[in-house]
Amino acid sequence: GLGITIVNFNPLQPMPGTALYRRLLREGRLENERWWLDPAYRYGQMAFEPKRVRGEVLSAAIDAARERFYSRRRTFTRWLKNPAAKGPVNAGLHFLLSAVSRKEIRRKKGRSLHASHAD
């Protein structure tokens, strides 16, 4: 194994001012030209329509990858295969970071970018 404890699974986001944003705008593929300001936009949602798959399908696949990676079973399996994580401190960090990531991903899922931090 690669010894990876934490991975971020996020859809590609066309940030304003980038070549990607300008290209998607030109092609008419942005869901909303100012998606980052749209109160309907949710964490993990695609801000543009991909060419070969519907945005909802890709978002669902990304969610599934997050859930699989951070499942307790997969977290334990990664720990077993990672010699560097065997010491008590590294093992504790491995499980703690995985648990925190799992919790945060579930907390943010479907959340508006404009939700208060108390949510």
PDB file of N, CA, C and O in Angstrom, residues 12-30 35 48:
ATOM      1  N   LEU A  12     -14.012  18.517  -9.693  1.00  0.00           N
ATOM      2  CA  LEU A  12     -13.289  19.647 -10.268  1.00  0.00           C
ATOM      3  C   LEU A  12     -14.216  20.858 -10.250  1.00  0.00           C
ATOM      4  O   LEU A  12     -15.366  20.767 -10.665  1.00  0.00           O
ATOM      5  N   GLN A  13     -13.718  21.968  -9.746  1.00  0.00           N
ATOM      6  CA  GLN A  13     -14.537  23.175  -9.680  1.00  0.00           C
ATOM      7  C   GLN A  13     -13.900  24.271 -10.526  1.00  0.00           C
ATOM      8  O   GLN A  13     -12.733  24.620 -10.329  1.00  0.00           O
ATOM      9  N   PRO A  14     -14.667  24.818 -11.469  1.00  0.00           N
ATOM     10  CA  PRO A  14     -14.155  25.910 -12.309  1.00  0.00           C
ATOM     11  C   PRO A  14     -14.139  27.219 -11.521  1.00  0.00           C
ATOM     12  O   PRO A  14     -15.178  27.819 -11.268  1.00  0.00           O
ATOM     13  N   MET A  15     -12.969  27.613 -11.099  1.00  0.00           N
ATOM     14  CA  MET A  15     -12.844  28.834 -10.303  1.00  0.00           C
ATOM     15  C   MET A  15     -12.804  30.052 -11.223  1.00  0.00           C
ATOM     16  O   MET A  15     -12.166  30.014 -12.282  1.00  0.00           O
ATOM     17  N   PRO A  16     -13.478  31.135 -10.836  1.00  0.00           N
ATOM     18  CA  PRO A  16     -13.515  32.349 -11.657  1.00  0.00           C
ATOM     19  C   PRO A  16     -12.104  32.839 -11.970  1.00  0.00           C
ATOM     20  O   PRO A  16     -11.222  32.771 -11.129  1.00  0.00           O
ATOM     21  N   GLY A  17     -11.926  33.300 -13.188  1.00  0.00           N
ATOM     22  CA  GLY A  17     -10.636  33.835 -13.608  1.00  0.00           C
ATOM     23  C   GLY A  17      -9.687  32.790 -14.179  1.00  0.00           C
ATOM     24  O   GLY A  17      -8.623  33.129 -14.677  1.00  0.00           O
ATOM     25  N   THR A  18     -10.067  31.503 -14.120  1.00  0.00           N
ATOM     26  CA  THR A  18      -9.192  30.450 -14.649  1.00  0.00           C
ATOM     27  C   THR A  18      -9.560  30.135 -16.096  1.00  0.00           C
ATOM     28  O   THR A  18     -10.676  30.422 -16.553  1.00  0.00           O
ATOM     29  N   ALA A  19      -8.622  29.515 -16.790  1.00  0.00           N
ATOM     30  CA  ALA A  19      -8.877  29.101 -18.171  1.00  0.00           C
ATOM     31  C   ALA A  19     -10.031  28.098 -18.223  1.00  0.00           C
ATOM     32  O   ALA A  19     -10.858  28.131 -19.146  1.00  0.00           O
ATOM     33  N   LEU A  20     -10.102  27.200 -17.254  1.00  0.00           N
ATOM     34  CA  LEU A  20     -11.198  26.224 -17.218  1.00  0.00           C
ATOM     35  C   LEU A  20     -12.546  26.933 -17.103  1.00  0.00           C
ATOM     36  O   LEU A  20     -13.486  26.608 -17.834  1.00  0.00           O
ATOM     37  N   TYR A  21     -12.641  27.890 -16.220  1.00  0.00           N
ATOM     38  CA  TYR A  21     -13.889  28.635 -16.048  1.00  0.00           C
ATOM     39  C   TYR A  21     -14.285  29.325 -17.360  1.00  0.00           C
ATOM     40  O   TYR A  21     -15.434  29.222 -17.796  1.00  0.00           O
ATOM     41  N   ARG A  22     -13.340  30.000 -17.982  1.00  0.00           N
ATOM     42  CA  ARG A  22     -13.628  30.708 -19.234  1.00  0.00           C
ATOM     43  C   ARG A  22     -14.080  29.738 -20.325  1.00  0.00           C
ATOM     44  O   ARG A  22     -15.020  30.019 -21.062  1.00  0.00           O
ATOM     45  N   ARG A  23     -13.430  28.574 -20.417  1.00  0.00           N
ATOM     46  CA  ARG A  23     -13.792  27.582 -21.438  1.00  0.00           C
ATOM     47  C   ARG A  23     -15.196  27.038 -21.195  1.00  0.00           C
ATOM     48  O   ARG A  23     -16.014  26.973 -22.117  1.00  0.00           O
ATOM     49  N   LEU A  24     -15.499  26.668 -19.951  1.00  0.00           N
ATOM     50  CA  LEU A  24     -16.823  26.135 -19.646  1.00  0.00           C
ATOM     51  C   LEU A  24     -17.913  27.188 -19.838  1.00  0.00           C
ATOM     52  O   LEU A  24     -19.020  26.873 -20.291  1.00  0.00           O
ATOM     53  N   LEU A  25     -17.601  28.427 -19.527  1.00  0.00           N
ATOM     54  CA  LEU A  25     -18.535  29.524 -19.753  1.00  0.00           C
ATOM     55  C   LEU A  25     -18.809  29.670 -21.248  1.00  0.00           C
ATOM     56  O   LEU A  25     -19.961  29.755 -21.680  1.00  0.00           O
ATOM     57  N   ARG A  26     -17.750  29.670 -22.043  1.00  0.00           N
ATOM     58  CA  ARG A  26     -17.857  29.784 -23.497  1.00  0.00           C
ATOM     59  C   ARG A  26     -18.677  28.631 -24.080  1.00  0.00           C
ATOM     60  O   ARG A  26     -19.472  28.822 -24.982  1.00  0.00           O
ATOM     61  N   GLU A  27     -18.487  27.428 -23.538  1.00  0.00           N
ATOM     62  CA  GLU A  27     -19.195  26.240 -24.024  1.00  0.00           C
ATOM     63  C   GLU A  27     -20.613  26.127 -23.461  1.00  0.00           C
ATOM     64  O   GLU A  27     -21.350  25.215 -23.832  1.00  0.00           O
ATOM     65  N   GLY A  28     -20.988  27.023 -22.554  1.00  0.00           N
ATOM     66  CA  GLY A  28     -22.321  26.982 -21.969  1.00  0.00           C
ATOM     67  C   GLY A  28     -22.539  25.802 -21.029  1.00  0.00           C
ATOM     68  O   GLY A  28     -23.662  25.332 -20.868  1.00  0.00           O
ATOM     69  N   ARG A  29     -21.473  25.320 -20.402  1.00  0.00           N
ATOM     70  CA  ARG A  29     -21.571  24.128 -19.559  1.00  0.00           C
ATOM     71  C   ARG A  29     -21.598  24.431 -18.069  1.00  0.00           C
ATOM     72  O   ARG A  29     -21.721  23.513 -17.262  1.00  0.00           O
ATOM     73  N   LEU A  30     -21.499  25.695 -17.677  1.00  0.00           N
ATOM     74  CA  LEU A  30     -21.603  26.043 -16.258  1.00  0.00           C
ATOM     75  C   LEU A  30     -23.062  25.921 -15.824  1.00  0.00           C
ATOM     76  O   LEU A  30     -23.967  26.362 -16.537  1.00  0.00           O
ATOM     77  N   TRP A  35     -21.701  30.175  -9.594  1.00  0.00           N
ATOM     78  CA  TRP A  35     -22.121  29.026  -8.783  1.00  0.00           C
ATOM     79  C   TRP A  35     -21.744  29.178  -7.315  1.00  0.00           C
ATOM     80  O   TRP A  35     -22.477  28.753  -6.441  1.00  0.00           O
ATOM     81  N   PHE A  48     -20.548  22.360 -13.091  1.00  0.00           N
ATOM     82  CA  PHE A  48     -20.652  22.357 -14.543  1.00  0.00           C
ATOM     83  C   PHE A  48     -21.108  20.976 -14.989  1.00  0.00           C
ATOM     84  O   PHE A  48     -21.071  20.019 -14.226  1.00  0.00           O
TER      85      PHE A  48
END
